[in-house]
CSV table of C-alpha atoms in Angstrom, one decimal:
chain,number,residue,atom,x,y,z
A,1,MET,CA,-8.1,-15.0,7.0
A,2,LYS,CA,-10.4,-12.3,8.4
A,3,SER,CA,-13.7,-11.9,6.8
A,4,ASN,CA,-14.7,-9.1,4.3
A,5,GLN,CA,-16.7,-7.6,7.1
A,6,SER,CA,-13.5,-6.2,8.6
A,7,ASP,CA,-12.8,-4.4,5.3
A,8,THR,CA,-15.9,-2.3,5.9
A,9,SER,CA,-15.3,-1.7,9.5
A,10,ARG,CA,-14.5,1.8,10.9
A,11,ARG,CA,-11.0,0.6,11.6
A,12,SER,CA,-10.4,-0.4,8.0
A,13,PHE,CA,-11.9,2.8,6.7
A,14,LEU,CA,-9.7,4.9,8.9
A,15,LEU,CA,-6.6,2.9,8.0
A,16,LYS,CA,-7.1,3.3,4.3
A,17,SER,CA,-8.0,7.0,4.6
A,18,SER,CA,-4.9,7.6,6.7
A,19,THR,CA,-2.6,6.7,3.7
A,20,PHE,CA,-3.2,10.2,2.4
A,21,LEU,CA,-2.4,12.0,5.7
A,22,THR,CA,1.0,13.1,7.1
A,23,GLY,CA,2.6,14.1,10.3
A,24,SER,CA,1.0,13.7,13.7
A,25,ILE,CA,-2.5,13.1,12.2
A,26,PHE,CA,-1.1,10.2,10.2
A,27,LEU,CA,0.8,8.7,13.2
A,28,ASN,CA,-2.2,9.0,15.5
A,29,SER,CA,-4.3,7.1,13.0
A,30,ILE,CA,-1.7,4.3,13.2
A,31,ALA,CA,-2.0,4.3,17.0
A,32,GLU,CA,-5.8,4.4,16.8
A,33,ALA,CA,-5.7,1.4,14.5
A,34,LEU,CA,-4.3,-0.7,17.3
A,35,VAL,CA,-7.4,-0.4,19.4
A,36,MET,CA,-10.1,-0.2,16.7
A,37,HIS,CA,-12.5,-3.1,17.2
A,38,ASP,CA,-16.0,-3.9,16.2
A,39,ASN,CA,-16.7,-3.7,20.0
A,40,PRO,CA,-14.6,-0.8,21.5
A,41,ASP,CA,-15.0,-2.4,25.0
A,42,GLU,CA,-13.0,-5.4,24.0
A,43,LYS,CA,-9.3,-5.9,24.9
A,44,MET,CA,-6.6,-5.6,22.2
A,45,ARG,CA,-5.9,-9.2,21.0
A,46,ILE,CA,-2.2,-9.7,20.8
A,47,ALA,CA,-0.1,-12.4,19.2
A,48,LEU,CA,3.7,-12.4,20.0
A,49,VAL,CA,6.2,-14.0,17.7
A,50,GLY,CA,9.8,-14.4,19.0
A,51,LEU,CA,10.2,-15.4,22.7
A,52,GLY,CA,13.8,-14.4,23.2
A,53,VAL,CA,14.8,-12.1,26.1
A,54,ARG,CA,13.1,-9.0,24.5
A,55,GLY,CA,9.9,-10.8,23.7
A,56,VAL,CA,9.4,-12.4,27.1
A,57,ASN,CA,10.4,-9.4,29.1
A,58,MET,CA,9.6,-6.0,27.6
A,59,PHE,CA,6.7,-7.2,25.3
A,60,GLY,CA,5.7,-10.2,27.3
A,61,ARG,CA,5.7,-10.2,31.1
A,62,GLN,CA,5.9,-6.4,31.5
A,63,VAL,CA,3.0,-5.8,29.1
A,64,LYS,CA,1.0,-8.5,30.9
A,65,GLN,CA,1.7,-6.9,34.3
A,66,ASP,CA,1.2,-3.3,33.4
A,67,TYR,CA,-1.6,-3.4,30.8
A,68,ASP,CA,-3.6,-6.5,31.7
A,69,ASP,CA,-6.9,-4.5,31.7
A,70,LYS,CA,-6.2,-3.3,28.1
A,71,ILE,CA,-4.7,-6.3,26.3
A,72,GLU,CA,-5.1,-10.1,25.9
A,73,PHE,CA,-2.4,-12.4,24.7
A,74,VAL,CA,-4.0,-14.9,22.3
A,75,GLY,CA,-1.0,-16.7,21.0
A,76,PHE,CA,2.8,-17.2,21.2
A,77,CYS,CA,5.0,-18.4,18.4
A,78,ASP,CA,8.7,-19.5,18.4
A,79,ILE,CA,10.8,-22.1,16.6
A,80,ASN,CA,12.2,-23.3,20.0
A,81,PRO,CA,9.6,-25.4,21.9
A,82,GLY,CA,11.5,-25.0,25.2
A,83,ARG,CA,11.5,-21.2,25.0
A,84,LEU,CA,7.8,-21.4,24.2
A,85,GLU,CA,7.0,-23.4,27.3
A,86,PHE,CA,9.2,-21.3,29.5
A,87,GLY,CA,8.0,-18.0,28.0
A,88,LYS,CA,4.4,-18.9,28.5
A,89,LYS,CA,5.0,-19.6,32.2
A,90,TYR,CA,7.2,-16.6,32.7
A,91,ILE,CA,4.8,-14.2,31.1
A,92,GLY,CA,2.0,-15.6,33.1
A,93,VAL,CA,-0.7,-16.3,30.6
A,94,ASN,CA,-2.6,-19.4,29.5
A,95,CYS,CA,-2.7,-19.0,25.7
A,96,PRO,CA,-2.0,-21.5,22.9
A,97,THR,CA,1.6,-21.8,21.6
A,98,PHE,CA,2.7,-22.4,18.0
A,99,ALA,CA,5.7,-23.3,15.9
A,100,ASP,CA,3.7,-22.4,12.8
A,101,PHE,CA,3.1,-18.6,12.5
A,102,ASP,CA,0.4,-19.0,9.8
A,103,LYS,CA,-1.5,-21.4,12.0
A,104,MET,CA,-1.3,-19.0,14.9
A,105,LEU,CA,-2.8,-16.2,12.8
A,106,VAL,CA,-5.7,-18.4,11.6
A,107,GLU,CA,-6.5,-19.9,14.9
A,108,THR,CA,-6.1,-16.9,17.2
A,109,LYS,CA,-7.2,-14.0,14.9
A,110,PRO,CA,-5.1,-11.3,16.5
A,111,ASP,CA,-5.8,-7.6,16.2
A,112,VAL,CA,-2.0,-6.9,16.6
A,113,VAL,CA,1.1,-9.0,16.1
A,114,ILE,CA,4.2,-8.1,18.0
A,115,VAL,CA,7.4,-9.1,16.2
A,116,THR,CA,10.6,-9.7,18.3
A,117,THR,CA,12.3,-12.4,16.3
A,118,VAL,CA,15.8,-12.4,14.8
A,119,ASP,CA,16.2,-9.2,12.7
A,120,ASN,CA,16.5,-10.8,9.3
A,121,THR,CA,13.1,-12.6,9.7
A,122,HIS,CA,11.1,-9.5,10.7
A,123,HIS,CA,9.9,-8.8,7.2
A,124,THR,CA,8.4,-12.3,6.9
A,125,PHE,CA,6.2,-12.0,9.9
A,126,ILE,CA,5.3,-8.3,9.3
A,127,VAL,CA,4.2,-9.0,5.7
A,128,LYS,CA,2.2,-12.1,6.7
A,129,ALA,CA,0.5,-10.3,9.6
A,130,LEU,CA,-0.4,-7.3,7.4
A,131,GLU,CA,-1.8,-9.7,4.7
A,132,PHE,CA,-3.8,-11.5,7.3
A,133,GLY,CA,-5.5,-8.2,8.4
A,134,ALA,CA,-3.6,-7.4,11.6
A,135,ASN,CA,-1.6,-4.4,12.6
A,136,VAL,CA,2.0,-4.9,13.6
A,137,ILE,CA,4.3,-3.6,16.4
A,138,THR,CA,7.8,-4.5,15.5
A,139,GLU,CA,11.1,-4.3,17.3
A,140,LYS,CA,13.8,-2.3,15.6
A,141,PRO,CA,15.4,-2.7,13.1
A,142,MET,CA,12.3,-3.1,10.9
A,143,THR,CA,14.4,-5.4,8.7
A,144,THR,CA,18.0,-5.8,7.5
A,145,ASP,CA,18.2,-4.9,3.8
A,146,GLU,CA,16.6,-2.7,1.1
A,147,ASP,CA,14.7,-5.5,-0.6
A,148,LYS,CA,13.0,-6.7,2.5
A,149,CYS,CA,12.3,-3.1,3.4
A,150,GLN,CA,10.5,-2.6,0.1
A,151,GLN,CA,8.4,-5.7,0.7
A,152,ILE,CA,7.1,-4.2,4.0
A,153,LEU,CA,6.4,-0.9,2.4
A,154,ASP,CA,4.5,-2.6,-0.4
A,155,ALA,CA,2.5,-4.8,1.9
A,156,GLU,CA,1.4,-1.9,4.1
A,157,ARG,CA,0.2,0.1,1.1
A,158,ARG,CA,-1.5,-3.0,-0.4
A,159,THR,CA,-3.4,-4.0,2.7
A,160,GLY,CA,-4.1,-0.7,4.5
A,161,ASN,CA,-3.0,-2.2,7.8
A,162,LYS,CA,-0.2,-0.4,9.7
A,163,VAL,CA,3.2,-1.0,11.3
A,164,ILE,CA,4.6,0.8,14.4
A,165,VAL,CA,8.4,0.5,14.9
A,166,THR,CA,9.3,0.7,18.6
A,167,PHE,CA,11.8,3.5,18.7
A,168,ASN,CA,11.9,3.9,22.5
A,169,TYR,CA,14.9,6.3,22.4
A,170,ARG,CA,12.5,9.0,21.1
A,171,TYR,CA,10.6,8.8,24.3
A,172,SER,CA,13.4,9.5,26.8
A,173,PRO,CA,13.0,13.0,28.4
A,174,HIS,CA,16.5,14.4,27.5
A,175,ARG,CA,16.1,13.4,23.8
A,176,GLN,CA,12.7,14.9,23.7
A,177,ARG,CA,14.3,18.1,25.2
A,178,ILE,CA,16.8,18.2,22.3
A,179,TYR,CA,13.9,17.9,19.9
A,180,GLU,CA,12.2,20.9,21.5
A,181,ILE,CA,15.4,23.0,21.5
A,182,LEU,CA,16.0,22.3,17.8
A,183,ARG,CA,12.3,22.9,16.9
A,184,ASN,CA,12.3,26.2,18.8
A,185,GLY,CA,15.2,27.5,16.8
A,186,GLU,CA,17.4,28.2,19.8
A,187,ILE,CA,20.6,27.6,17.8
A,188,GLY,CA,19.2,28.9,14.6
A,189,ASP,CA,19.4,26.6,11.5
A,190,VAL,CA,21.3,23.4,12.2
A,191,THR,CA,24.2,23.0,9.8
A,192,SER,CA,26.1,20.0,11.1
A,193,VAL,CA,26.1,17.3,13.8
A,194,ASP,CA,28.9,15.4,15.6
A,195,PHE,CA,27.5,12.1,17.0
A,196,HIS,CA,29.7,9.5,18.6
A,197,TRP,CA,28.3,6.4,20.3
A,198,TYR,CA,30.4,4.1,22.6
A,199,LEU,CA,29.4,0.6,23.6
A,200,ASP,CA,31.4,-0.7,26.5
A,201,THR,CA,33.2,-4.0,26.9
A,202,SER,CA,30.2,-5.5,28.5
A,203,HIS,CA,27.3,-4.4,26.3
A,204,GLY,CA,29.4,-4.1,23.2
A,205,ALA,CA,30.9,-7.5,23.6
A,206,ASP,CA,27.5,-9.1,24.1
A,207,TYR,CA,26.6,-8.4,20.5
A,208,PHE,CA,29.5,-10.6,19.5
A,209,ARG,CA,28.3,-13.4,21.8
A,210,ARG,CA,24.9,-13.5,20.2
A,211,TRP,CA,23.4,-14.0,16.7
A,212,HIS,CA,23.9,-10.3,16.2
A,213,GLY,CA,27.6,-11.0,15.4
A,214,PHE,CA,26.6,-12.3,12.0
A,215,LYS,CA,25.8,-9.9,9.1
A,216,GLU,CA,23.2,-12.3,7.7
A,217,LYS,CA,21.1,-12.2,10.9
A,218,GLY,CA,21.5,-8.7,12.2
A,219,GLY,CA,22.7,-6.7,9.2
A,220,THR,CA,25.8,-5.5,11.2
A,221,LEU,CA,25.6,-3.1,14.1
A,222,LEU,CA,25.1,-0.3,11.6
A,223,VAL,CA,21.6,-1.7,11.1
A,224,HIS,CA,20.8,-3.5,14.4
A,225,LYS,CA,22.2,-0.9,16.9
A,226,SER,CA,22.6,2.2,14.9
A,227,THR,CA,19.1,2.2,13.6
A,228,HIS,CA,18.3,3.8,17.0
A,229,HIS,CA,20.8,6.6,16.4
A,230,PHE,CA,19.9,7.2,12.7
A,231,ASP,CA,16.3,7.4,13.7
A,232,LEU,CA,17.1,10.0,16.3
A,233,LEU,CA,19.0,12.0,13.7
A,234,ASN,CA,16.1,11.8,11.2
A,235,TRP,CA,13.6,12.8,13.9
A,236,TRP,CA,15.7,15.6,15.4
A,237,LEU,CA,16.7,17.1,12.0
A,238,ASP,CA,13.3,16.9,10.4
A,239,SER,CA,14.8,16.0,7.1
A,240,ASP,CA,15.5,12.8,5.1
A,241,PRO,CA,19.0,11.4,4.6
A,242,GLU,CA,20.2,11.8,1.1
A,243,GLU,CA,23.7,10.3,0.8
A,244,VAL,CA,26.0,8.1,2.9
A,245,PHE,CA,29.7,7.2,2.9
A,246,ALA,CA,31.2,5.0,5.5
A,247,TYR,CA,34.3,3.1,6.7
A,248,GLY,CA,34.2,0.0,8.9
A,249,ASP,CA,36.4,-2.8,10.1
A,250,GLN,CA,36.7,-5.6,12.6
A,251,GLU,CA,39.9,-5.1,14.6
A,252,PHE,CA,39.1,-6.1,18.1
A,253,TYR,CA,36.7,-9.1,18.3
A,254,GLY,CA,36.5,-12.2,16.1
A,255,LYS,CA,39.6,-13.3,14.5
A,256,ASN,CA,41.6,-10.7,16.4
A,257,GLY,CA,41.4,-12.5,19.7
A,258,PRO,CA,44.4,-14.3,21.3
A,259,PHE,CA,42.4,-17.5,21.8
A,260,ARG,CA,38.9,-18.8,21.2
A,261,HIS,CA,36.3,-21.5,21.8
A,262,THR,CA,32.7,-22.2,20.7
A,263,ASN,CA,31.3,-20.6,23.9
A,264,CYS,CA,32.3,-19.6,27.4
A,265,ARG,CA,31.1,-22.5,29.5
A,266,PRO,CA,33.5,-25.2,28.2
A,267,CYS,CA,36.3,-22.8,27.3
A,268,THR,CA,39.7,-23.8,28.6
A,269,HIS,CA,40.8,-20.1,28.5
A,270,LYS,CA,38.2,-18.7,30.9
A,271,ASP,CA,40.8,-18.0,33.7
A,272,LYS,CA,42.7,-15.6,31.5
A,273,CYS,CA,39.9,-14.2,29.2
A,274,ASP,CA,38.7,-10.7,30.1
A,275,PHE,CA,35.5,-11.5,28.2
A,276,TYR,CA,34.6,-14.7,30.0
A,277,TRP,CA,30.9,-14.5,30.9
A,278,ASP,CA,29.3,-17.1,33.2
A,279,ILE,CA,25.7,-17.3,32.0
A,280,THR,CA,24.8,-19.7,34.8
A,281,LYS,CA,24.9,-16.8,37.3
A,282,SER,CA,21.6,-15.7,35.8
A,283,GLN,CA,18.8,-18.2,36.4
A,284,HIS,CA,16.6,-16.3,33.9
A,285,MET,CA,19.2,-16.8,31.2
A,286,VAL,CA,19.6,-20.4,32.1
A,287,ASP,CA,15.8,-21.0,31.9
A,288,LEU,CA,15.4,-19.1,28.7
A,289,TYR,CA,18.5,-20.2,26.8
A,290,VAL,CA,20.8,-22.8,28.4
A,291,ASN,CA,18.0,-25.3,29.2
A,292,ASN,CA,16.7,-25.0,25.6
A,293,GLU,CA,19.8,-24.9,23.5
A,294,HIS,CA,19.5,-28.6,22.6
A,295,HIS,CA,16.4,-27.7,20.6
A,296,ASP,CA,18.1,-25.4,18.1
A,297,GLY,CA,21.8,-25.3,18.9
A,298,TYR,CA,21.8,-21.6,19.8
A,299,LEU,CA,24.6,-20.9,22.4
A,300,ARG,CA,23.8,-17.6,24.1
A,301,ASP,CA,27.3,-17.4,25.6
A,302,GLY,CA,29.1,-17.6,22.3
A,303,CYS,CA,32.8,-16.7,22.2
A,304,VAL,CA,33.5,-13.1,21.2
A,305,PHE,CA,36.6,-14.3,19.4
A,306,ARG,CA,35.0,-16.8,17.0
A,307,GLU,CA,36.6,-16.5,13.6
A,308,ASP,CA,33.4,-16.6,11.7
A,309,LEU,CA,32.0,-13.4,13.2
A,310,ASP,CA,31.7,-11.1,10.3
A,311,ILE,CA,30.4,-7.7,11.6
A,312,TYR,CA,32.4,-4.5,12.1
A,313,ASP,CA,33.4,-3.5,15.6
A,314,LYS,CA,34.3,0.1,14.6
A,315,MET,CA,32.4,2.2,12.2
A,316,ALA,CA,32.5,5.8,10.9
A,317,VAL,CA,29.7,7.3,8.8
A,318,GLN,CA,29.2,10.5,6.9
A,319,ILE,CA,25.6,11.5,6.2
A,320,ARG,CA,24.3,14.3,4.0
A,321,TYR,CA,20.7,15.3,4.5
A,322,MET,CA,18.3,16.7,1.9
A,323,ASN,CA,18.3,20.1,3.7
A,324,GLY,CA,22.1,20.3,3.5
A,325,ILE,CA,22.9,19.2,7.1
A,326,GLN,CA,26.1,17.2,7.4
A,327,VAL,CA,26.5,14.5,10.1
A,328,SER,CA,29.7,12.8,11.3
A,329,TYR,CA,28.8,9.6,13.2
A,330,SER,CA,30.8,6.8,14.7
A,331,LEU,CA,30.2,3.7,16.7
A,332,THR,CA,32.8,1.9,18.8
A,333,SER,CA,32.0,-1.4,20.4
A,334,TYR,CA,34.9,-1.9,22.9
A,335,SER,CA,34.9,1.3,24.9
A,336,PRO,CA,35.7,1.3,28.6
A,337,TYR,CA,32.4,3.2,29.2
A,338,GLU,CA,29.0,3.3,27.7
A,339,GLY,CA,27.3,6.4,26.3
A,340,TYR,CA,27.5,9.1,23.6
A,341,ARG,CA,28.6,12.5,22.8
A,342,ILE,CA,26.5,14.7,20.5
A,343,ALA,CA,26.7,18.3,19.3
A,344,PHE,CA,24.4,20.2,17.0
A,345,ASN,CA,26.1,23.2,15.3
A,346,GLY,CA,23.8,26.0,14.2
A,347,THR,CA,23.8,29.5,12.8
A,348,LYS,CA,23.1,31.0,16.2
A,349,GLY,CA,24.8,28.6,18.6
A,350,ARG,CA,25.4,25.0,19.6
A,351,VAL,CA,23.7,22.4,21.8
A,352,GLU,CA,25.7,19.5,23.1
A,353,ALA,CA,25.7,16.6,25.5
A,354,TRP,CA,27.8,13.9,27.0
A,355,ILE,CA,25.4,11.3,28.1
A,356,LYS,CA,26.9,8.4,30.1
A,357,GLU,CA,24.5,5.4,30.1
A,358,THR,CA,23.9,3.8,33.5
A,359,GLN,CA,23.2,0.2,34.4
A,360,PRO,CA,19.7,-0.7,35.7
A,361,TRP,CA,21.0,-0.9,39.3
A,362,GLU,CA,22.8,2.5,39.1
A,363,GLU,CA,21.1,5.7,40.3
A,364,LYS,CA,21.1,8.7,38.0
A,365,GLU,CA,19.2,11.9,38.8
A,366,VAL,CA,19.6,14.1,35.8
A,367,ASP,CA,21.0,14.3,32.2
A,368,GLU,CA,22.6,17.6,31.2
A,369,LEU,CA,22.6,19.6,27.9
A,370,ARG,CA,24.9,22.5,27.2
A,371,LEU,CA,23.3,25.3,25.2
A,372,THR,CA,25.7,28.0,24.0
A,373,LYS,CA,24.6,31.0,21.9
A,374,ASN,CA,27.0,32.7,19.6
A,375,PHE,CA,28.5,35.7,21.5
A,376,GLY,CA,26.6,34.5,24.6
A,377,GLU,CA,26.9,32.5,27.7
A,378,THR,CA,26.6,28.8,28.2
A,379,GLU,CA,23.4,27.5,29.8
A,380,ILE,CA,23.4,24.1,31.5
A,381,ILE,CA,20.0,22.5,31.1
A,382,SER,CA,19.2,19.6,33.6
A,383,ILE,CA,16.6,17.1,32.6
A,384,PRO,CA,15.4,14.5,35.2
A,385,HIS,CA,16.6,11.1,34.2
A,386,GLY,CA,13.7,8.9,33.2
A,387,LYS,CA,13.1,5.7,35.3
A,388,GLY,CA,13.0,2.4,33.6
A,389,GLY,CA,14.8,1.0,30.5
A,390,HIS,CA,16.4,3.4,28.0
A,391,GLY,CA,16.2,6.4,30.2
A,392,GLY,CA,12.5,6.1,30.7
A,393,GLY,CA,11.7,5.6,27.1
A,394,ASP,CA,10.4,2.0,27.5
A,395,ILE,CA,7.7,3.0,29.9
A,396,ARG,CA,6.5,6.0,27.9
A,397,LEU,CA,6.5,4.0,24.6
A,398,LYS,CA,4.4,1.2,26.1
A,399,ASP,CA,2.0,3.6,27.6
A,400,LYS,CA,1.4,5.0,24.1
A,401,LEU,CA,1.1,1.6,22.6
A,402,PHE,CA,-1.1,-0.1,25.2
A,403,LYS,CA,-2.5,2.3,27.8
A,404,ASP,CA,-3.7,5.2,25.6
A,405,PRO,CA,-2.8,4.7,21.9
A,406,THR,CA,-4.9,7.8,20.9
A,407,MET,CA,-3.1,10.2,23.2
A,408,ALA,CA,-1.7,13.4,21.7
A,409,ASP,CA,1.7,13.1,20.0
A,410,PRO,CA,3.1,16.6,19.9
A,411,TYR,CA,6.7,15.5,19.6
A,412,ARG,CA,6.0,13.0,16.8
A,413,GLN,CA,7.4,10.2,18.8
A,414,SER,CA,5.2,7.4,17.3
A,415,ALA,CA,7.1,5.9,14.4
A,416,GLY,CA,5.7,4.1,11.3
A,417,THR,CA,7.2,2.3,8.4
A,418,ARG,CA,8.6,5.5,6.8
A,419,ASP,CA,10.6,6.2,9.9
A,420,GLY,CA,11.6,2.6,10.3
A,421,ALA,CA,12.7,2.4,6.7
A,422,LEU,CA,14.7,5.6,6.7
A,423,SER,CA,16.6,4.6,9.8
A,424,ILE,CA,17.7,1.3,8.5
A,425,LEU,CA,18.4,2.6,5.0
A,426,VAL,CA,21.1,4.8,6.5
A,427,GLY,CA,22.7,1.7,8.1
A,428,ILE,CA,22.2,-0.3,4.9
A,429,ALA,CA,23.7,2.4,2.8
A,430,ALA,CA,26.7,2.6,5.2
A,431,ARG,CA,27.2,-1.1,5.0
A,432,ASN,CA,26.9,-1.0,1.2
A,433,SER,CA,29.4,1.9,1.1
A,434,ILE,CA,31.9,0.0,3.2
A,435,GLU,CA,31.7,-3.0,0.9
A,436,THR,CA,32.0,-1.0,-2.3
A,437,ASN,CA,34.1,2.0,-1.1
A,438,MET,CA,31.6,4.3,-2.8
A,439,PRO,CA,29.0,6.8,-1.6
A,440,VAL,CA,25.4,5.4,-1.6
A,441,LYS,CA,22.3,7.5,-2.4
A,442,ILE,CA,19.3,6.6,-0.2
A,443,ALA,CA,16.9,7.2,-3.1
A,444,ASP,CA,18.5,4.3,-5.0
A,445,LEU,CA,17.5,1.8,-2.3
A,446,THR,CA,13.7,1.9,-2.2
A,447,ASP,CA,10.8,3.8,-3.8
A,448,ILE,CA,10.5,6.3,-0.9
A,449,VAL,CA,10.3,9.8,-2.1
A,450,LEU,CA,12.7,11.9,-0.1
A,451,LYS,CA,11.8,15.2,1.5
A,452,LYS,CA,14.0,18.2,2.2
A,453,SER,CA,12.2,19.3,5.4
A,454,GLY,CA,8.9,19.3,7.1
A,455,ARG,CA,8.8,15.5,7.5
A,456,GLY,CA,6.3,15.9,10.3
A,457,ALA,CA,4.2,18.7,8.8
C-alpha cells in the first residue's frame, strides 16, 4: 500500500477537494489526478490488467509508441501466461508480468491502472486499484450490474481516487458537432430522439464468437455495446435517464442456427456456413489467442450458433429522461451493413444523420448531418471524418489521457464514474425490464441522485 505521505500530497488534496465540484472543473480535476506526482517531471507510472486485443493494441502498443515520453509501463497482469508473454513482446516494453493483481500493485506502485479485462471483472480491479491509492482508466462498460456499480461508486468516494471511463465515441468530430448543435439551441428544446444502431454480420456476429455472448460475462449487448450509445444520449441530452422499458430476444444466432460446433477451425460445416471465420488468416490473432488457448480453454473463434449463448440479438428500448425527453432506441446485430440512424426532434426543428461505419481500410472523407428548421430549409452539414479508430475518437481520447490530461474540456468529453454508471444503468435497466416485463426506474438501482438538467453545469 502507498504511504500516508501520499495522503498529504497535492494530488490527494485536489482529488478529495474535487468531490464537491461539478461539470468541467470536476472532470478536469480527474484528468489532472492522472499526472499528479510528487515530482511533476516524472512519467506517469501505468499498470495494465487484461492483455486481450484491446489491452495489447489500443492501451498497450499504441500508447507505448505515441506517448513514450509521457508514460512508463511498470507492470502487466493477466490470468493467461501465454498472452502475458506475447503481450509484453508485442507492446515492446521490459516490465514485470503478474498473474496476481494484488502482487502487481504492491511491487510496481502504479499511479494509474488501466483495466481492459472481461467486463464482469472490471469492478474487482477498479475497487482494488482505488483502495491501493491509484487512479483508474477503465474500458467501457464500467461494470455489468447495479451491485458492482455501487461498489465502484462507494470505493471512489471512500478513497478520493478517481476513475475515467474511456468513452471514445464522445471524441469523434461528428458526434461533437451534434453536441454543439443541441447546446446552441438550433432545434429549440429537444422533445424526442429516434436512435437505431445496426451491427453487421461481421462485427455483430463477432460478439457471439467471443465471451461477450454470455450474459454473465458481458451483461448482454445492452450493457457491453449499448453503453456507448446510452452514454452519447446522456451526454447529448444533458439530463439523467429516469425510466426504461425494453423488449429483447435471440432469434438469429445461438440455438437458431441450422448447425453448430464448438468453434470454427474443426467445424465440419465450414463449407456451407456463412459465418465461418478462419482465425488463422490473422497472425496477430494466432499469436494472441490460438497459441495460448491451451492455458485457459478460451476459443476466440467460437461458433455463433452454440446453444448456450444467452444474450439477445435484437433489442428495443424506450427511455424517459428526467427533463421529459423520450427516446426510442434499437440494436440489431445481424444487419447487412454497419452504422446508425439518429434524429433529434425539437420545438424549432430536427437534426438527423445516417452514419455508415467504415472498415479501417476504407476511405471516408466526411460525415453528414441534416439540420431542418420548422418552416425552413434543410441544411447539409459536412464534418471531416476523423482518422483512426472510432471516427477519430480513439486518438483524441488518448491525447487527453496521456499527452495533455489538463487540456481544456469545453465539450465535457472526459467521463467519470457518474457518466460510466448512468450509461450502464440504462442497459442494466433494459435487461431487467426484458426479464421482468416491467418498466424499471433508474433511481432504484443505485444511490445516484438524478438530475433533470444541467448535468455539466
